[in-house]
Short mmCIF file of C-alpha atoms in Angstrom, two decimals:
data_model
loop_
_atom_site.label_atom_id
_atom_site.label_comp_id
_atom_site.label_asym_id
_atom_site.label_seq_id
_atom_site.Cartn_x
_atom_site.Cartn_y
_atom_site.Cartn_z
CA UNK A 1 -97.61 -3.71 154.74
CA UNK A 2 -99.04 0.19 154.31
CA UNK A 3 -96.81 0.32 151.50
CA UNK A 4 -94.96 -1.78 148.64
CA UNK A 5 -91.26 -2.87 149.19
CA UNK A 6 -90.86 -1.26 145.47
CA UNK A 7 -91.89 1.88 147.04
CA UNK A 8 -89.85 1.74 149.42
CA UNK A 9 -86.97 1.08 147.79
CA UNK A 10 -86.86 4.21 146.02
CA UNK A 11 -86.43 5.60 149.18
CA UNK A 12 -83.43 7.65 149.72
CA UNK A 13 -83.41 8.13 153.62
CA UNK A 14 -85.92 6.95 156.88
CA UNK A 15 -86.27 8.31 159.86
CA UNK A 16 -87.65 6.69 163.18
CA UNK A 17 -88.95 9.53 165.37
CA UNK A 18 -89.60 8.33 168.84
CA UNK A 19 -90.64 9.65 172.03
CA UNK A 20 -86.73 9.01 173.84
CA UNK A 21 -84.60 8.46 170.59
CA UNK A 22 -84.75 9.82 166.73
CA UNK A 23 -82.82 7.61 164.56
CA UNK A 24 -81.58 7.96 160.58
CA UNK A 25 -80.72 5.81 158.06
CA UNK A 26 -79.33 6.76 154.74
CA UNK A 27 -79.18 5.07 152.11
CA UNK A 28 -76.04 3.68 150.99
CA UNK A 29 -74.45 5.18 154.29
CA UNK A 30 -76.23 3.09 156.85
CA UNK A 31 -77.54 4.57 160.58
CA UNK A 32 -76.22 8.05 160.54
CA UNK A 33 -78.08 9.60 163.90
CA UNK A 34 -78.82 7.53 166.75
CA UNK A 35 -79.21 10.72 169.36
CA UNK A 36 -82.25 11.54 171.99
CA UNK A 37 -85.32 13.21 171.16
CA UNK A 38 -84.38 16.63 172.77
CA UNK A 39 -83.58 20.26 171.52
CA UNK A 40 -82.75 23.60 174.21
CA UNK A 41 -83.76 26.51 173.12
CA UNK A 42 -82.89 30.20 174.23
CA UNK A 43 -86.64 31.28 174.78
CA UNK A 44 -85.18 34.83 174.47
CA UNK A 45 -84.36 34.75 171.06
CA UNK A 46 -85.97 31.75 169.70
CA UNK A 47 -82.63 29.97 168.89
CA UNK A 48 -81.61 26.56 169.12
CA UNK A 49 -78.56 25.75 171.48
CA UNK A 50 -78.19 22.51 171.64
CA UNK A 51 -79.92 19.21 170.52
CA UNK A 52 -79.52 15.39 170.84
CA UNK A 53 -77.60 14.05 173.83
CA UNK A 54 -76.48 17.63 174.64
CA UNK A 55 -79.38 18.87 175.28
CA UNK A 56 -80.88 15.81 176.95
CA UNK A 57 -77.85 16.64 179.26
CA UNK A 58 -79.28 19.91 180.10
CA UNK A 59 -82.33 18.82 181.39
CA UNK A 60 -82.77 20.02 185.14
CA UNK A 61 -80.00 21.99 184.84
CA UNK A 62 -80.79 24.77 182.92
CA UNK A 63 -81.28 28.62 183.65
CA UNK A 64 -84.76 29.88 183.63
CA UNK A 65 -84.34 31.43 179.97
CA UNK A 66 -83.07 27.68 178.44
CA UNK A 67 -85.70 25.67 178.23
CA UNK A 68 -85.76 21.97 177.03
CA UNK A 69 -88.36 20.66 174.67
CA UNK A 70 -89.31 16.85 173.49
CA UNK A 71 -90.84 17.76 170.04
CA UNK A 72 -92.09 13.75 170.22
CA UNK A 73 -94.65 12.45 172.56
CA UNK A 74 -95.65 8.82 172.10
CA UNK A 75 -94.34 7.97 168.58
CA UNK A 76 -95.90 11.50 167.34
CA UNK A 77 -94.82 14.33 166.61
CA UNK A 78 -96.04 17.42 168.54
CA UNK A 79 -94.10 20.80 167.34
CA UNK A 80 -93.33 20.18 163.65
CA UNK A 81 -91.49 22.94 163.38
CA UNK A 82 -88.86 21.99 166.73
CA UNK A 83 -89.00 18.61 165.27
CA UNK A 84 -87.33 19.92 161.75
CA UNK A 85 -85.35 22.34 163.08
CA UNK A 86 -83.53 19.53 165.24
CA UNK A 87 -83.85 16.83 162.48
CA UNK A 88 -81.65 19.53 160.26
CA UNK A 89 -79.06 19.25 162.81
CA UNK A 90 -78.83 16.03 163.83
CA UNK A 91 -78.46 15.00 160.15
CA UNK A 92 -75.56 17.72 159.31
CA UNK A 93 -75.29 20.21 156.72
CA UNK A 94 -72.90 17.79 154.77
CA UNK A 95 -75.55 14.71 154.59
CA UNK A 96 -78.10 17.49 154.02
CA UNK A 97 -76.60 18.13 150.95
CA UNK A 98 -75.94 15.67 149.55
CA UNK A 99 -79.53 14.63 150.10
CA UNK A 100 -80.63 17.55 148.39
CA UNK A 101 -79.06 16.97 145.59
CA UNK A 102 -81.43 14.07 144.91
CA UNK A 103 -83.85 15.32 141.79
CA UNK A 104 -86.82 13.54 143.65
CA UNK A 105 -85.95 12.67 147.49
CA UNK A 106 -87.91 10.60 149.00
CA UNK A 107 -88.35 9.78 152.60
CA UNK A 108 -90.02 6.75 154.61
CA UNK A 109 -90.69 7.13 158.47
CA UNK A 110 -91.79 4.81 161.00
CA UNK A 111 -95.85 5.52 162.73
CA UNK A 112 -97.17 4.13 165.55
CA UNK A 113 -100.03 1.14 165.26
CA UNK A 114 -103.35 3.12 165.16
CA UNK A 115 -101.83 6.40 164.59
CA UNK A 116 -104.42 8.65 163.58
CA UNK A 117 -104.94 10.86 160.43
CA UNK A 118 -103.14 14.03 161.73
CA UNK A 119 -100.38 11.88 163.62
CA UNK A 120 -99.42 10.93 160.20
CA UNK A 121 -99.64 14.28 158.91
CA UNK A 122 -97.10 15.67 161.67
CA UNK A 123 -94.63 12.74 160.63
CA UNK A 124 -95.62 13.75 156.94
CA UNK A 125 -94.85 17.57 157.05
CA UNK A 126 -92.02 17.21 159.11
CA UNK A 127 -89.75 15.21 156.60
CA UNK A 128 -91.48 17.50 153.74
CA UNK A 129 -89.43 20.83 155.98
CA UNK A 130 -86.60 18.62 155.69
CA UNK A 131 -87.08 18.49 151.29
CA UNK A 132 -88.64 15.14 151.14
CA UNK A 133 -91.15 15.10 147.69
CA UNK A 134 -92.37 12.37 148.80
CA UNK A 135 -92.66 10.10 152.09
CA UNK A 136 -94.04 7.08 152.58
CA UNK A 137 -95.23 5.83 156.05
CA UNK A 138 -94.08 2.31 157.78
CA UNK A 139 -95.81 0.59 160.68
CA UNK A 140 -93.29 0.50 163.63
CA UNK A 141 -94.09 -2.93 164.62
CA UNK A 142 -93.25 -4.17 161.01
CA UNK A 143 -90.59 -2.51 160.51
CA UNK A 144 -89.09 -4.07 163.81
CA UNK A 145 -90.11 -7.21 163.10
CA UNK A 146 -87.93 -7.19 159.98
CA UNK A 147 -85.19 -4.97 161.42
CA UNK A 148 -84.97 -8.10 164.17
CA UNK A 149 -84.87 -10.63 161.54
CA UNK A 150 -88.16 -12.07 162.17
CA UNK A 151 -89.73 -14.50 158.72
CA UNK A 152 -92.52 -11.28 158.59
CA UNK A 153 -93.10 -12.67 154.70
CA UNK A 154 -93.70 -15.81 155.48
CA UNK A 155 -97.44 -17.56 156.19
CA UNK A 156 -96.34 -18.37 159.90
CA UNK A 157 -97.07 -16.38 163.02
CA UNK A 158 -94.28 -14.32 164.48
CA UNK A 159 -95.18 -12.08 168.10
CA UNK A 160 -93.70 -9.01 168.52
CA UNK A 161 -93.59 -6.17 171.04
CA UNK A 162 -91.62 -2.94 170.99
CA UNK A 163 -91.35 -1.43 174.34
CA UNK A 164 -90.48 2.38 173.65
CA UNK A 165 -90.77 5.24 176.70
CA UNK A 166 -94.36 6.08 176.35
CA UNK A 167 -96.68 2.87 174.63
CA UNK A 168 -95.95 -0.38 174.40
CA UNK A 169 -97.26 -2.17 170.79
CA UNK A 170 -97.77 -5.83 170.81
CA UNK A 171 -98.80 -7.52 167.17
CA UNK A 172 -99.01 -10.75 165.84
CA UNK A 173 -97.95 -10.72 162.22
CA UNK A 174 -98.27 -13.32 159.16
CA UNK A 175 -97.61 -12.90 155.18
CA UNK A 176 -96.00 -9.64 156.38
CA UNK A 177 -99.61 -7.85 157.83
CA UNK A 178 -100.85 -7.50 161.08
CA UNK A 179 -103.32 -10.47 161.99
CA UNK A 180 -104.03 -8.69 165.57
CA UNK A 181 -102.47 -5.38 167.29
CA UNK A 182 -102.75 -3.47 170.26
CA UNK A 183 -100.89 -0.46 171.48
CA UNK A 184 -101.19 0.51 175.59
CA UNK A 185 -99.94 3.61 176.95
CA UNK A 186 -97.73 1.92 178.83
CA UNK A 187 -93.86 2.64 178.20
CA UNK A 188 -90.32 3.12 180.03
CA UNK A 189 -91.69 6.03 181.28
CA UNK A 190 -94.73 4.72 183.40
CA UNK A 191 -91.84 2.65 184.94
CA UNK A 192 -89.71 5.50 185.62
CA UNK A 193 -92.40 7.09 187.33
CA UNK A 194 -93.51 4.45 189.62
CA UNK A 195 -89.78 4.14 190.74
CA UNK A 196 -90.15 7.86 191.10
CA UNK A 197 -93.33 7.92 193.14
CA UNK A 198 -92.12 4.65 195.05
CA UNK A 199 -89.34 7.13 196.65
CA UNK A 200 -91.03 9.89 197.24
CA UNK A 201 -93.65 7.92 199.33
CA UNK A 202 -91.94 5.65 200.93
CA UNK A 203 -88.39 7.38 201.98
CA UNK A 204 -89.38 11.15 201.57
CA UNK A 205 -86.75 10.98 198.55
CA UNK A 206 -86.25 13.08 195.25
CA UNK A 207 -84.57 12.25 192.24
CA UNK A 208 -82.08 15.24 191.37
CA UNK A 209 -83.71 15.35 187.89
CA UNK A 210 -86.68 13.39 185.99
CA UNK A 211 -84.55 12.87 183.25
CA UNK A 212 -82.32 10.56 184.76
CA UNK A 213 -83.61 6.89 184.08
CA UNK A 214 -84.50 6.06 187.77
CA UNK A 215 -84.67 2.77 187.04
CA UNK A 216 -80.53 2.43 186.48
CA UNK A 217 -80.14 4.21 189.46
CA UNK A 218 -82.15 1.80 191.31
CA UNK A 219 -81.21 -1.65 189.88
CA UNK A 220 -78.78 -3.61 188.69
CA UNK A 221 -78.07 -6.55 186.50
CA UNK A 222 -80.91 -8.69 187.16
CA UNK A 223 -83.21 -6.56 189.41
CA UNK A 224 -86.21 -7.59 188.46
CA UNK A 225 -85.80 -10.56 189.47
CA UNK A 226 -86.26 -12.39 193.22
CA UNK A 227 -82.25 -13.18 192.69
CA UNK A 228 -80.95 -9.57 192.25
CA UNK A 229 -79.58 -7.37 194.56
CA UNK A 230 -81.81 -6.78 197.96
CA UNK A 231 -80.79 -3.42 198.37
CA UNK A 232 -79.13 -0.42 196.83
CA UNK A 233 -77.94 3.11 197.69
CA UNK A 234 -80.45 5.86 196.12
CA UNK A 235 -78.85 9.45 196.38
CA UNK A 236 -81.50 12.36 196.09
CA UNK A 237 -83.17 15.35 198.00
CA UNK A 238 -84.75 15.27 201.04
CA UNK A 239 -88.65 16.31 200.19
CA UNK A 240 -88.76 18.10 203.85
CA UNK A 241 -85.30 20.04 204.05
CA UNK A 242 -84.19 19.73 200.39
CA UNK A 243 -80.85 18.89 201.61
CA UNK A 244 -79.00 16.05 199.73
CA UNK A 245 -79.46 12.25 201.07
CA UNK A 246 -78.87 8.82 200.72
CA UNK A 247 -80.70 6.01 201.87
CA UNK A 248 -80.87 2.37 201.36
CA UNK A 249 -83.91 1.53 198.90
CA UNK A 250 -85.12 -2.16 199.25
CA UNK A 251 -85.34 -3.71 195.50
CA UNK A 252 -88.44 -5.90 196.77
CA UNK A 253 -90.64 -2.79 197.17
CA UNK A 254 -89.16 -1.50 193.93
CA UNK A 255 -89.98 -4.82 191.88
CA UNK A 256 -93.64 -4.54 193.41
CA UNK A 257 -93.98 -0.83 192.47
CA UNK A 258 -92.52 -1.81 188.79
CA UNK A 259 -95.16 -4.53 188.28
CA UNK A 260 -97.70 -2.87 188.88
CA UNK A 261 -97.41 -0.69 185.39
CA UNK A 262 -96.63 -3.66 183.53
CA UNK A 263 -99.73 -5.73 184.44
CA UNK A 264 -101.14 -3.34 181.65
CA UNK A 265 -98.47 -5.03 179.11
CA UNK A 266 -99.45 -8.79 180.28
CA UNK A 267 -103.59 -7.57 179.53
CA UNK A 268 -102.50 -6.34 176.38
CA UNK A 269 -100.78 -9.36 175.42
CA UNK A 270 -103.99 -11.27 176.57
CA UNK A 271 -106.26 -9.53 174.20
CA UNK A 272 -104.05 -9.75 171.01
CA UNK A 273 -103.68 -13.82 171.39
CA UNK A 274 -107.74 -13.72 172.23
CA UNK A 275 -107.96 -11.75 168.58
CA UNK A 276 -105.95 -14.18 166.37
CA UNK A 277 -106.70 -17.76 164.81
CA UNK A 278 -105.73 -20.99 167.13
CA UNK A 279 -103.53 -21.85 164.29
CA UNK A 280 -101.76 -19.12 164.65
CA UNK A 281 -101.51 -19.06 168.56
CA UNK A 282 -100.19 -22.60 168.34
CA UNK A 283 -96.75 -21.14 166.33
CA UNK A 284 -96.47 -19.19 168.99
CA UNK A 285 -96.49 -21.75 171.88
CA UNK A 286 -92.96 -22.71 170.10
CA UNK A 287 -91.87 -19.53 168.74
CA UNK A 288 -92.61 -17.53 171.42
CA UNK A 289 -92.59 -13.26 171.93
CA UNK A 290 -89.78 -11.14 170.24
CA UNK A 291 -89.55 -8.06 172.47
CA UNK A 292 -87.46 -4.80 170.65
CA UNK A 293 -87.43 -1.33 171.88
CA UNK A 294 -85.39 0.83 174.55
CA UNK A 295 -87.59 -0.14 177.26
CA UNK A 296 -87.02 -4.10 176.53
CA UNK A 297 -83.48 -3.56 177.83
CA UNK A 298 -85.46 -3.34 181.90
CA UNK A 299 -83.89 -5.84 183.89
CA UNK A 300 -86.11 -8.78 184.64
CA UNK A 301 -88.58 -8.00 182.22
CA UNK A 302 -88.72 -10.76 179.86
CA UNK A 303 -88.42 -13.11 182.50
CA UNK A 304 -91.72 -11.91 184.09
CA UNK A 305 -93.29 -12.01 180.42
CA UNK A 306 -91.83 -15.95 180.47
CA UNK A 307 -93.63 -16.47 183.95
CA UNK A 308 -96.96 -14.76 182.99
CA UNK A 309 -97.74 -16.14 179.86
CA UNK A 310 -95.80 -19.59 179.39
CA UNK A 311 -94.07 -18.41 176.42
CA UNK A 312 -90.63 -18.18 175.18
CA UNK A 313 -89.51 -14.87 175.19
CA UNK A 314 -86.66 -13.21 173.61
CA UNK A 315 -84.67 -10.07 173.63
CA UNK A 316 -83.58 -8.41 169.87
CA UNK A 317 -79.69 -7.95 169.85
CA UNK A 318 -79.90 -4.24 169.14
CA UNK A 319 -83.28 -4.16 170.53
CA UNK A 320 -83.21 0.07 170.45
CA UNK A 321 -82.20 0.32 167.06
CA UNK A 322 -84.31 -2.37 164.99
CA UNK A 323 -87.23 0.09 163.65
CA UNK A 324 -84.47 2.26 161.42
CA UNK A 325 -82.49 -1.62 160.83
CA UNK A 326 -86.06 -2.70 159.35
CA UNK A 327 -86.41 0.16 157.25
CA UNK A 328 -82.94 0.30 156.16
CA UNK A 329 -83.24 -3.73 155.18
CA UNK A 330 -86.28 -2.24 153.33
CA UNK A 331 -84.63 1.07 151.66
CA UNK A 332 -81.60 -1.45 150.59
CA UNK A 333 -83.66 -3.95 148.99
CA UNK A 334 -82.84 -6.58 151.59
CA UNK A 335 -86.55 -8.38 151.82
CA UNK A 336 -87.44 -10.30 149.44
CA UNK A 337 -91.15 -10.21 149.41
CA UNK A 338 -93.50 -13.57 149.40
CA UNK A 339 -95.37 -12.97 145.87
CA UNK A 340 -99.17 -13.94 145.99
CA UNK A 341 -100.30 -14.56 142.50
CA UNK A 342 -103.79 -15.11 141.37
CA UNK A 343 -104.10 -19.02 139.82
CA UNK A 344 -105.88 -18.65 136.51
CA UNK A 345 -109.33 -20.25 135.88
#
């Protein structure tokens, strides 16, 4: 791990900033925010008006003086200051202080795999605004793994991917370190935007607003899949008139335009088995891929992993919420870490 359990556990609160969701947990009081990446702010006068699922609401349907900002792109954060500004709400001025009253709070957040220097120093400086003394930084795909329950401690291979909006990460871990990694820019919202493209080329058809998850409009239950629906109703606006339409959308054509994103996913997975030890590749023939993250919830997508590769895939139970379980587990003390001692000679 990039840092000790003991360090961790002096932790007092974690955060998991992501690109769709920011998530809390406090110590002691368990996941406190679980509310979308999203702030609107009055561009006349600087102030904040809403944030969370509010002001994801807004989006597409604001005046031109409201304007609705994402202060996270990709697992990093990209305007500190909107990012503590809306952290500082979504925690409350009540769970503020009693955080504050902490003589030496300390923080732990969740970074991306290969996040780079100053990615780490946005995540940094952002829980600093918020008072932390000190904050110590957790690889997302660990702290999945062990929010999902997965034997990361253990000398045995366990596969996980977590499938957020904008980059997928697929690792293989063992004696809780990565043995291989790879992180694609491929996320929920590459698939949103083939749907998106998908209608626009092929039935003249736009989406009343981007941040409506396309893909829910457009399937259901298993969609994915050659036994879902075969068609569905799509309402939207008419590219030549703009006047509202409907028109039948055939889920075929939408499971091609889908794949064709993912094939990204199935390479990545390729080149992170080619990376790691045939010992290790052979506990995965029975253990299979764990897949977490908002975007693992797409319909039909684990059983086109299970097709591709040959390998037993599964689905977390709270697969959107496992980072900030992993790091609470670790805050709380909850892993009991495998202890390597040197023998004596």
């Amino acid at each position: 791990m990039t840092v000790s359990l003991e360090q961790l556990r002096r932790c007092h609160f974690a955060v998991d900033l992501g690109a769709a969701s920011t998530r809390v947990y406090v110590k002691g009081a368990g996941l406190v925010v679980d509310q979308p990446s999203a702030a609107a702010v009055n561009t006349r006068t600087g102030a904040l008006i809403a944030v969370g699922e509010l002001a994801e609401k807004m989006t597409g349907r604001t005046p031109h003086y409201i304007r609705v900002v994402h202060p996270v792109s990709g697992g990093t954060v990209v305007d500190i200051e909107m990012a503590q500004r809306m952290l500082r709400h979504l925690i409350g001025d009540k769970m503020r202080r009693q955080l504050r009253r902490k003589p030496f709070l300390r923080a732990a957040a969740c970074t991306p795999h290969d996040a780079g220097p100053l990615a780490q120093r946005a995540t940094i400086e952002t829980l600093v605004g918020l008072g932390a003394r000190r904050v110590e930084l957790v690889e997302t795909l660990i702290a999945a793994a062990v929010g999902c329950g997965l034997p990361v401690e253990q000398p045995e291979a366990t596969m996980i991917m977590v499938c957020g909006a904008a980059a997928t990460q697929i690792a293989v871990l063992s004696l809780g370190s990565l043995v291989a990694a790879e992180r694609i820019p491929v996320g929920g919202e590459a698939v949103d935007h083939a749907i998106v493209q998908h209608l626009r080329h092929e039935h003249e058809l736009m989406l009343p607003s981007q941040s409506v998850r396309p893909l829910q409009l457009a399937l259901s239950g298993n969609g994915l899949t050659a036994h879902g629906p075969a068609s569905t109703e799509i309402h939207g606006r008419d590219v030549a008139t703009g006047l509202a339409r409907c028109v039948q959308v055939d889920t075929a054509a939408v499971r091609d335009a889908i794949e064709t994103p993912l094939t990204a996913v199935l390479d990545g997975i390729g080149r992170v088995l080619r990376d790691c030890p045939p010992d290790l590749v052979a506990d995965l023939a029975d253990r299979g891929i764990m897949m977490v993250g908002g975007s693992a919830l797409l319909p039909g997508f684990d059983q086109m992993l299970r097709q591709a590769t040959g390998m037993p895939v599964h689905i977390a139970d709270r697969p959107d919420i496992c980072a900030a379980q992993g790091l609470g587990a670790m805050l709380e003390g909850r892993i009991a870490p495998l202890t390597l001692n040197p023998l004596a000679t």
